[in-house]
Coordinates of C-alpha atoms and ligand atoms in Angstrom, one line a residue:
M1 CA -13.1 -30.6 -13.1
I2 CA -14.7 -31.6 -9.8
Q3 CA -12.7 -33.8 -7.3
P4 CA -14.7 -36.7 -5.8
W5 CA -14.3 -35.2 -2.3
S6 CA -15.0 -31.5 -3.2
N7 CA -18.8 -31.6 -3.2
G8 CA -19.1 -29.3 -6.3
Y9 CA -16.6 -26.7 -5.1
V10 CA -13.4 -26.1 -7.1
A11 CA -10.5 -28.1 -5.7
D12 CA -8.2 -28.9 -8.6
V13 CA -6.8 -25.4 -8.8
A14 CA -5.4 -23.6 -5.7
Y15 CA -7.0 -20.3 -4.7
I16 CA -4.9 -17.1 -4.7
E17 CA -3.2 -16.0 -1.5
G18 CA -4.6 -12.9 0.1
F19 CA -5.0 -10.8 3.2
Y20 CA -8.3 -9.0 3.8
V21 CA -8.3 -6.5 6.6
Q22 CA -12.0 -7.0 7.2
Q23 CA -11.0 -10.3 8.9
S24 CA -8.8 -8.6 11.5
P25 CA -9.9 -8.9 15.1
M26 CA -9.8 -5.1 15.6
R27 CA -11.7 -4.4 12.4
L28 CA -14.4 -6.8 13.7
A29 CA -14.4 -5.0 17.1
L30 CA -14.7 -1.7 15.3
A31 CA -17.8 -2.8 13.5
C32 CA -19.3 -3.7 16.9
H33 CA -18.3 -0.3 18.3
I34 CA -19.9 1.5 15.3
G35 CA -22.9 -0.7 15.5
G36 CA -23.3 0.3 19.1
V37 CA -22.6 -3.2 20.6
A38 CA -20.4 -3.9 23.6
V39 CA -17.0 -5.6 22.9
D40 CA -14.9 -7.5 25.4
L41 CA -11.6 -7.6 23.6
P42 CA -9.4 -10.4 24.9
E43 CA -6.1 -9.3 26.5
P44 CA -2.8 -10.6 25.0
D45 CA -2.5 -13.3 27.6
D46 CA -6.1 -14.4 27.6
Q47 CA -6.9 -17.9 26.3
A48 CA -8.6 -16.3 23.3
C49 CA -9.4 -18.3 20.1
Y50 CA -9.7 -17.0 16.5
L51 CA -11.2 -19.5 14.1
E52 CA -11.1 -19.1 10.3
L53 CA -13.4 -21.3 8.1
G54 CA -12.6 -21.9 4.5
C55 CA -9.2 -20.3 5.2
G56 CA -7.5 -21.0 1.8
M57 CA -3.7 -20.5 2.3
G58 CA -4.6 -18.8 5.7
I59 CA -2.6 -15.6 5.3
G60 CA -5.0 -13.7 7.6
A61 CA -5.0 -16.5 10.2
L62 CA -1.2 -16.5 10.1
L63 CA -0.9 -12.8 10.6
T64 CA -3.4 -13.0 13.5
A65 CA -1.5 -15.8 15.1
A66 CA 1.9 -14.0 14.8
A67 CA 0.5 -10.7 16.1
N68 CA -1.2 -12.4 19.1
P69 CA 1.1 -15.1 20.3
G70 CA -0.9 -15.6 23.5
W71 CA -4.0 -16.6 21.5
Q72 CA -4.9 -19.8 19.7
V73 CA -5.7 -19.6 16.0
I74 CA -7.4 -22.5 14.2
A75 CA -7.7 -22.4 10.4
V76 CA -10.0 -24.9 8.6
D77 CA -10.2 -25.8 4.9
Y78 CA -10.9 -29.1 3.2
N79 CA -8.3 -28.6 0.4
P80 CA -5.0 -30.2 1.4
A81 CA -3.2 -28.1 -1.1
H82 CA -4.3 -25.0 0.8
I83 CA -3.7 -26.4 4.2
A84 CA -0.2 -27.5 3.1
V85 CA 0.8 -24.0 2.2
G86 CA -0.5 -22.4 5.4
A87 CA 1.0 -25.1 7.6
S88 CA 4.3 -24.9 5.9
L89 CA 4.5 -21.1 6.4
A90 CA 3.5 -21.6 10.1
R91 CA 6.2 -24.2 10.5
T92 CA 8.9 -22.0 8.8
A93 CA 8.0 -19.1 11.0
R94 CA 7.8 -21.4 14.0
L95 CA 4.3 -20.2 15.0
E96 CA 3.2 -22.5 17.8
N97 CA -0.2 -21.0 18.3
I98 CA -1.8 -21.8 15.0
R99 CA -3.3 -25.1 13.8
F100 CA -4.3 -25.8 10.2
V101 CA -7.0 -28.4 10.1
E102 CA -7.9 -30.2 6.9
A103 CA -11.6 -30.9 7.3
D104 CA -14.9 -30.7 5.4
L105 CA -17.2 -28.2 7.1
T106 CA -20.2 -30.3 6.1
Q107 CA -19.6 -32.6 9.1
F108 CA -16.7 -30.8 11.0
A109 CA -19.0 -29.7 13.8
E110 CA -19.6 -33.4 14.8
S111 CA -15.9 -34.3 14.7
A112 CA -13.8 -35.1 17.7
E113 CA -11.4 -32.4 16.6
A114 CA -14.1 -29.7 16.7
R115 CA -15.4 -31.0 20.1
S116 CA -12.0 -30.6 21.6
M117 CA -11.6 -27.1 20.3
P118 CA -12.1 -24.1 22.6
A119 CA -15.1 -21.9 22.0
A120 CA -14.1 -19.1 19.6
D121 CA -13.9 -15.4 20.4
F122 CA -13.7 -14.5 16.8
V123 CA -14.8 -16.4 13.7
S124 CA -14.1 -15.3 10.1
M125 CA -15.2 -16.7 6.8
H126 CA -14.3 -14.8 3.6
G127 CA -15.4 -16.0 0.2
L128 CA -17.1 -19.2 1.5
W129 CA -20.8 -18.8 2.3
S130 CA -22.3 -18.1 -1.2
W131 CA -20.0 -20.5 -3.0
V132 CA -20.8 -23.7 -1.1
G133 CA -24.0 -25.9 -0.9
G134 CA -26.7 -25.9 1.6
D135 CA -25.3 -28.9 3.5
V136 CA -22.0 -27.0 4.0
R137 CA -23.8 -23.9 5.2
A138 CA -25.8 -26.0 7.6
G139 CA -22.6 -27.6 8.9
I140 CA -21.1 -24.1 9.4
V141 CA -24.2 -23.0 11.4
R142 CA -24.0 -26.1 13.6
L143 CA -20.3 -25.3 14.2
L144 CA -21.0 -21.7 15.1
A145 CA -23.9 -22.7 17.4
A146 CA -21.6 -25.1 19.3
K147 CA -18.3 -23.3 19.1
T148 CA -18.7 -19.6 19.7
R149 CA -18.6 -18.1 23.2
P150 CA -21.2 -15.6 24.4
G151 CA -20.1 -12.2 23.0
A152 CA -18.1 -13.8 20.2
I153 CA -17.8 -11.8 17.0
V154 CA -18.4 -13.6 13.6
H155 CA -17.6 -12.2 10.2
V156 CA -19.1 -13.6 7.0
S157 CA -18.6 -12.2 3.5
Y158 CA -20.8 -13.2 0.6
N159 CA -22.0 -12.3 -2.9
A160 CA -25.1 -10.3 -2.1
L161 CA -28.5 -9.9 -3.7
P162 CA -30.0 -7.9 -5.3
A163 CA -26.6 -6.6 -6.5
W164 CA -25.7 -9.9 -8.2
Q165 CA -29.1 -10.3 -9.7
G166 CA -28.0 -9.0 -13.1
A167 CA -25.1 -11.5 -13.3
I168 CA -26.8 -14.8 -12.2
G169 CA -27.4 -15.8 -15.9
M170 CA -23.8 -14.9 -16.8
Q171 CA -22.4 -17.2 -14.0
R172 CA -24.7 -19.9 -15.3
I173 CA -23.4 -19.6 -18.9
I174 CA -19.8 -19.7 -17.6
Y175 CA -20.5 -22.7 -15.4
E176 CA -22.5 -24.8 -17.8
A177 CA -20.2 -24.3 -20.8
G178 CA -17.1 -24.5 -18.6
I179 CA -18.0 -27.8 -16.8
R180 CA -18.5 -29.5 -20.2
A181 CA -15.1 -28.3 -21.4
P182 CA -12.0 -30.5 -20.9
G183 CA -9.2 -29.8 -18.4
R184 CA -8.8 -28.1 -15.1
S185 CA -11.2 -25.7 -13.6
D186 CA -9.2 -22.6 -14.6
L187 CA -9.3 -23.8 -18.2
Q188 CA -13.0 -24.5 -17.9
A189 CA -13.7 -21.1 -16.5
Q190 CA -11.9 -19.6 -19.5
A191 CA -13.9 -21.7 -21.8
G192 CA -17.1 -20.6 -20.2
L193 CA -16.0 -17.0 -20.3
A194 CA -15.1 -17.3 -23.9
L195 CA -18.7 -18.3 -24.7
A196 CA -20.1 -15.5 -22.6
R197 CA -17.8 -13.0 -24.5
D198 CA -19.0 -14.5 -27.9
I199 CA -22.6 -14.2 -26.9
K200 CA -22.1 -10.6 -25.9
A201 CA -20.3 -9.9 -29.2
A202 CA -23.1 -11.4 -31.1
G203 CA -25.5 -8.9 -29.4
G204 CA -26.9 -11.4 -26.9
K205 CA -29.5 -9.1 -25.3
Y206 CA -29.1 -10.1 -21.7
L207 CA -25.4 -9.9 -21.6
V208 CA -25.4 -6.6 -23.5
E209 CA -28.2 -5.0 -21.5
S210 CA -27.3 -6.1 -17.9
P211 CA -24.7 -3.5 -16.9
L212 CA -23.1 -5.8 -14.3
A213 CA -22.8 -8.9 -16.5
S214 CA -21.5 -6.7 -19.4
D215 CA -18.9 -5.0 -17.2
L216 CA -17.8 -8.3 -15.6
I217 CA -17.3 -9.9 -19.0
D218 CA -15.1 -7.1 -20.0
T219 CA -13.0 -7.0 -16.8
T220 CA -12.5 -10.7 -16.3
G221 CA -9.8 -10.7 -19.0
T222 CA -7.4 -9.0 -16.5
M223 CA -8.2 -11.3 -13.5
A224 CA -6.2 -14.2 -12.2
T225 CA -7.5 -17.5 -13.6
E226 CA -7.4 -19.1 -10.2
Y227 CA -9.7 -16.4 -8.9
L228 CA -12.1 -16.8 -11.8
S229 CA -12.4 -20.6 -11.4
H230 CA -13.1 -20.2 -7.7
E231 CA -15.5 -17.4 -8.3
F232 CA -17.6 -18.9 -11.1
M233 CA -17.0 -22.6 -11.3
S234 CA -18.6 -23.8 -8.1
A235 CA -21.7 -26.0 -8.7
H236 CA -23.3 -24.2 -5.7
W237 CA -22.6 -20.5 -6.5
K238 CA -25.6 -18.7 -5.1
P239 CA -25.6 -15.0 -4.1
A240 CA -27.7 -14.4 -0.9
F241 CA -29.9 -11.8 0.5
H242 CA -28.7 -10.3 3.8
A243 CA -32.1 -11.3 5.3
D244 CA -31.4 -15.0 4.6
V245 CA -27.8 -14.9 5.9
A246 CA -29.1 -13.2 9.1
A247 CA -31.8 -15.9 9.5
A248 CA -29.2 -18.7 9.2
M249 CA -26.9 -17.0 11.7
A250 CA -29.8 -16.5 14.1
E251 CA -30.0 -20.3 14.3
A252 CA -26.6 -20.1 16.1
K253 CA -27.8 -17.2 18.3
L254 CA -25.9 -14.7 16.3
D255 CA -27.3 -11.1 15.9
W256 CA -26.3 -8.9 13.0
V257 CA -24.4 -5.8 14.1
A258 CA -22.8 -3.9 11.2
S259 CA -20.6 -4.0 8.1
A260 CA -16.9 -4.7 8.5
N261 CA -16.5 -1.9 5.9
P262 CA -16.8 1.2 8.1
L263 CA -18.1 3.6 5.5
E264 CA -21.0 1.3 4.7
N265 CA -22.4 2.0 8.1
F266 CA -22.9 5.7 7.4
N267 CA -26.1 6.3 5.7
E268 CA -25.1 9.9 4.9
L269 CA -22.3 8.6 2.8
M270 CA -24.2 5.7 1.2
L271 CA -27.6 7.2 0.4
T272 CA -29.2 10.3 -0.9
E273 CA -31.4 12.4 1.3
E274 CA -34.6 11.1 -0.3
Q275 CA -33.4 7.5 0.3
R276 CA -32.5 8.2 3.9
A277 CA -36.0 9.5 4.4
L278 CA -37.3 6.2 3.2
L279 CA -35.0 4.3 5.4
D280 CA -36.0 6.3 8.5
R281 CA -39.6 5.0 8.1
Y282 CA -38.3 1.6 9.3
K283 CA -36.7 0.5 12.6
D284 CA -36.2 -3.2 11.7
P285 CA -32.6 -3.8 10.7
I286 CA -33.5 -6.5 8.1
V287 CA -35.8 -4.1 6.2
R288 CA -33.3 -1.3 6.5
E289 CA -30.4 -3.4 5.1
L290 CA -32.7 -4.5 2.3
I291 CA -33.5 -0.9 1.5
K292 CA -29.8 0.0 1.5
D293 CA -28.9 -2.9 -0.7
T294 CA -31.6 -1.9 -3.1
C295 CA -30.7 1.7 -3.2
Q296 CA -26.9 1.2 -3.3
P297 CA -26.3 -2.4 -4.3
R298 CA -23.3 -4.0 -2.6
Q299 CA -21.9 -6.9 -4.5
L300 CA -19.8 -8.3 -1.7
R301 CA -21.2 -7.9 1.8
H302 CA -19.0 -8.1 4.9
D303 CA -21.4 -8.8 7.7
V304 CA -20.5 -8.8 11.4
F305 CA -22.6 -10.8 13.9
V306 CA -22.3 -11.1 17.7
R307 CA -23.5 -14.0 19.8
G308 CA -25.8 -12.1 22.2
A309 CA -25.3 -8.5 21.2
R310 CA -25.4 -6.1 24.1
R311 CA -26.7 -2.9 22.7
L312 CA -25.2 0.4 24.0
R313 CA -26.8 3.8 24.3
D314 CA -25.4 6.3 21.8
D315 CA -23.4 8.1 24.6
E316 CA -21.9 4.8 25.7
R317 CA -21.0 3.9 22.1
D318 CA -19.3 7.3 21.6
A319 CA -17.4 7.0 24.8
A320 CA -16.1 3.5 23.8
I321 CA -15.0 4.8 20.3
A322 CA -13.4 7.9 21.8
R323 CA -11.0 5.7 23.8
L324 CA -9.8 3.9 20.6
T325 CA -6.3 4.7 19.3
L326 CA -5.7 5.2 15.5
M327 CA -2.5 4.3 13.8
P328 CA -1.8 5.7 10.3
T329 CA -1.2 3.1 7.6
I330 CA -0.1 5.5 4.9
G331 CA 2.5 8.3 4.8
E332 CA 1.5 11.8 5.9
S333 CA 1.9 13.1 2.3
E334 CA -0.5 10.4 1.0
L335 CA -3.5 11.6 2.9
Q336 CA -6.7 11.9 0.8
T337 CA -9.4 14.2 2.2
K338 CA -11.7 13.9 -0.9
L339 CA -13.4 10.5 -0.7
Q340 CA -15.4 8.8 -3.4
V341 CA -18.5 7.3 -1.7
P342 CA -21.7 5.9 -3.1
A343 CA -23.6 9.1 -2.4
G344 CA -20.9 11.2 -4.4
T345 CA -17.7 12.9 -3.5
A346 CA -17.3 13.6 0.2
D347 CA -14.9 16.5 0.7
M348 CA -13.5 16.6 4.2
S349 CA -12.6 20.2 4.5
G350 CA -12.3 22.5 7.5
P351 CA -12.3 20.9 11.0
L352 CA -12.5 17.3 9.8
K353 CA -9.5 17.8 7.6
T354 CA -7.5 19.3 10.5
M355 CA -8.3 16.1 12.5
M356 CA -7.4 13.8 9.6
V357 CA -4.0 15.6 9.1
A358 CA -3.3 15.3 12.9
A359 CA -4.2 11.6 12.8
M360 CA -1.4 11.0 10.1
R361 CA 1.2 12.1 12.6
G362 CA 1.0 9.0 14.7
P363 CA -0.9 7.2 17.4
A364 CA -3.7 9.4 18.7
T365 CA -7.0 8.5 20.4
I366 CA -10.2 9.6 18.8
A367 CA -10.8 11.8 21.9
D368 CA -7.4 13.6 21.3
L369 CA -8.3 14.2 17.7
L370 CA -11.8 15.5 18.4
A371 CA -10.4 17.8 21.1
L372 CA -8.6 19.7 18.3
E373 CA -11.9 20.9 16.9
P374 CA -14.4 20.6 19.7
G375 CA -18.0 19.9 18.6
R376 CA -17.1 19.7 14.9
S377 CA -17.3 15.9 14.4
S378 CA -18.4 12.8 16.2
P379 CA -16.4 9.7 17.3
T380 CA -18.2 7.5 14.8
E381 CA -17.8 9.9 11.9
L382 CA -14.1 10.5 12.5
I383 CA -13.2 6.8 13.0
G384 CA -15.5 5.7 10.1
V385 CA -13.8 8.1 7.7
L386 CA -10.2 7.5 8.7
V387 CA -10.5 3.7 8.9
G388 CA -13.1 3.3 6.2
S389 CA -10.8 5.2 3.7
N390 CA -8.0 2.8 4.6
Q391 CA -5.7 5.5 5.9
C392 CA -5.7 4.4 9.5
Q393 CA -6.3 1.2 11.4
V394 CA -7.4 0.9 15.0
A395 CA -4.6 -0.2 17.4
M396 CA -5.3 -3.2 19.6
R397 CA -2.2 -2.5 21.8
P398 CA -1.1 1.1 21.2
D399 CA 2.0 0.7 23.3
G400 CA 2.6 -3.0 22.5
L401 CA 6.0 -4.4 21.6
Q402 CA 6.4 -6.4 18.5
P403 CA 6.8 -10.1 19.5
D404 CA 9.4 -12.4 18.0
S405 CA 6.6 -14.4 16.3
A406 CA 5.6 -11.4 14.3
D407 CA 9.1 -10.7 13.2
R408 CA 9.6 -14.3 12.2
L409 CA 6.5 -14.5 10.1
N410 CA 7.3 -11.1 8.5
R411 CA 10.7 -12.4 7.6
V412 CA 9.3 -15.6 6.1
L413 CA 6.7 -13.6 4.0
A414 CA 9.4 -11.2 2.9
S415 CA 11.8 -14.0 1.9
R416 CA 9.3 -15.1 -0.8
V417 CA 9.5 -11.8 -2.7
E418 CA 12.1 -12.1 -5.4
S419 CA 11.2 -9.3 -7.9
I420 CA 9.1 -6.2 -8.1
A421 CA 7.4 -7.7 -11.2
E422 CA 6.1 -10.7 -9.2
A423 CA 2.5 -11.4 -9.6
R424 CA 2.0 -12.3 -5.9
P425 CA -1.1 -10.5 -4.7
Y426 CA -1.5 -7.9 -2.0
S427 CA -0.7 -9.5 1.3
G428 CA 0.2 -8.3 4.8
L429 CA 2.7 -7.9 7.6
A430 CA 2.0 -8.9 11.2
S431 CA 1.7 -6.1 13.8
S432 CA 1.1 -6.7 17.5
R433 CA 0.1 -3.0 17.9
L434 CA -2.7 -3.6 15.3
G435 CA -3.4 -7.1 16.8
G436 CA -3.3 -8.5 13.3
G437 CA -2.2 -7.7 9.8
L438 CA -1.2 -4.4 8.0
S439 CA -2.2 -4.6 4.3
A440 CA 1.1 -4.6 2.5
P441 CA 2.2 -5.2 -1.1
P442 CA 5.1 -7.5 -1.8
L443 CA 7.4 -4.5 -2.2
L444 CA 6.7 -3.4 1.4
Q445 CA 7.1 -7.0 2.6
F446 CA 10.5 -7.1 0.9
I447 CA 11.6 -3.8 2.5
A448 CA 10.4 -5.0 6.0
G449 CA 12.3 -8.2 5.5
R450 CA 15.6 -6.5 4.7
M451 CA 15.2 -4.1 7.6
L452 CA 14.4 -7.0 9.9
C453 CA 17.7 -8.5 8.8
G454 CA 19.5 -5.4 10.1
E455 CA 19.7 -3.4 6.9
R456 CA 18.7 0.3 6.6
E457 CA 17.4 2.6 3.9
D458 CA 21.0 3.4 2.8
R459 CA 20.9 -0.1 1.2
A460 CA 18.2 1.1 -1.2
E461 CA 20.4 0.8 -4.3
A462 CA 21.1 -2.9 -3.5
W463 CA 17.4 -3.5 -2.9
I464 CA 16.6 -1.9 -6.3
E465 CA 19.2 -4.0 -8.0
R466 CA 17.8 -7.2 -6.5
L467 CA 14.1 -6.3 -7.2
A468 CA 14.8 -5.3 -10.8
S469 CA 17.0 -8.2 -11.7
D470 CA 14.4 -9.5 -14.2
I471 CA 13.3 -6.1 -15.4
L472 CA 14.5 -4.4 -18.6
P473 CA 17.4 -1.9 -17.9
E474 CA 15.4 1.0 -19.4
K475 CA 12.7 0.4 -16.7
H476 CA 15.2 0.5 -13.8
D477 CA 14.6 4.3 -13.1
K478 CA 10.9 3.5 -12.7
V479 CA 11.7 0.8 -10.2
R480 CA 14.1 3.2 -8.4
E481 CA 11.3 5.7 -8.1
V482 CA 8.7 3.2 -6.8
V483 CA 11.2 1.8 -4.2
N484 CA 12.3 5.3 -3.0
T485 CA 8.7 6.4 -2.7
A486 CA 7.8 3.4 -0.7
I487 CA 10.8 4.0 1.6
E488 CA 9.9 7.6 2.1
Q489 CA 6.2 7.2 2.6
R490 CA 5.8 3.8 4.3
V491 CA 9.0 3.0 6.3
P492 CA 7.9 5.6 8.9
V493 CA 4.6 3.8 9.1
L494 CA 6.4 0.4 9.6
R495 CA 8.6 2.0 12.3
Q496 CA 5.6 3.4 14.1
L497 CA 4.0 0.0 14.1
R498 CA 7.2 -1.5 15.3
I499 CA 7.2 -3.9 12.3
V500 CA 10.8 -2.7 11.6
P501 CA 13.3 -1.4 14.1
E502 CA 14.0 2.3 14.7
Ligands
SAM601 C1 -12.9 -18.5 -2.3 S1 -11.9 -19.5 -1.3 C2 -11.5 -18.3 0.0 C3 -10.3 -18.6 0.7 C4 -9.9 -17.6 1.8 N1 -10.9 -17.4 2.8 C5 -9.5 -16.3 1.1 O1 -10.3 -15.4 1.1 O2 -8.4 -16.3 0.6 C6 -13.0 -20.6 -0.5 C7 -12.3 -21.6 0.4 O3 -13.3 -22.5 1.0 C8 -12.8 -23.8 1.0 N2 -14.0 -24.7 1.0 C9 -15.0 -24.9 0.1 N3 -15.8 -25.8 0.5 C10 -15.4 -26.3 1.7 C11 -15.8 -27.3 2.6 N4 -16.9 -28.0 2.4 N5 -15.2 -27.4 3.8 C12 -14.0 -26.7 4.0 N6 -13.5 -25.8 3.2 C13 -14.2 -25.6 2.1 C14 -12.0 -23.9 -0.3 O4 -11.1 -24.9 -0.3 C15 -11.4 -22.5 -0.4 O5 -10.2 -22.5 0.2

């Protein structure tokens, strides 16, 4: 069901809340470091501006604002139901440095509101580009051209080609059958999916033979209906080639730098030796990315662009990365040294493992870690592996104190967690040391909330009772185990990040 103002995008069903670490300022800065591009990271008190476009409920923008109280955060979305949730959370947490703006990006660049905004240091758009029409994309490019400062970092995620090639027909079946069905968009998406499933069951050749379409049809049964309607029911759903996104961004003087997913920048982990030999024949980044996307199709790309990329020599890049500090985001006992990567299983044994184990003990610079095993790894490899495997994040302020704004938002987010069985998706906790959010499930938000109210781990039994109040008694032991494991493994991480008191 399309609203008169929604220009073909789904607006009658709210999108799911979520936090995506690729949108964090430090993750964007890291992509620049790995891509060999200079970064001028704003200081806490600089008049920096972080802009999120198509922000949904704006959880990432809220975490960024709370963790960087000296910066200004602006979150734009045209759906008032989304803006209302974000603005209400900001109000409850008394965040004064974030503004939720209800505006259509088709013409936002020309508005008085946009004209009065500062030029952004960071821009992020997740789940927007390949779901909106050409007029919206053109409006976004005009906004980026007018409202990014030289050196600004811009993140855009999108459904990518050729990976999505095999499912274009599937989306069209879901959309065309769905849009003719009665009811809200979530019901329409289900009606469209039901037809796709029936066609597949009847041996419909395309849906049976396209591995991507076939797998998607099987897995959608477990996905949130809100997600499915926003994923498949937009009239403008159109996966994009990286080359076309890069061409659009170039109109705003933005140069492609790297992927916000660190591991994707390491050809040794992404491609076979034979594929790397092919890649090495080309210097042009557009052709190289096309080769990579053809050899190892990426469904969702997280591209990072810079307005006026200043390219560094390899030694300058390595020196910049060596100065970065890593903070573990998992417990020491959770460390994984065997990683599943597109090129196979990467087994980090020997010296690399020693450095990874050391990284789990607490804040350490890349230079400190490399010094443990001189000459056995490189700054890019070590940081790529530890951050890319989601076992560490890069600190923005390694010695920073947690501001009250971060505590307030973390308390507000925690206060919404009532039960361990809650369907609320993975979210985050604000950390000034990280300069943004730590990915955190509702359980960890709950624990942080209790500890921010002065309780300690010895209250675990009361926490378990509260979290299990709607769970069958025979399952309480399982809840106890999950809560105790989280306390043992993750509370030390929260303490190190100063998200909870000592
Ligand atoms: C898939 S959702 C992603 C939301 C959020 N970035 C996230 O990842 O949770 C896409 C968002 O873009 C917004 N949107 C779509 N078209 C828009 C437009 N023309 N102007 C402003 N926002 C738009 C939708 O309301 C929706 O919140």
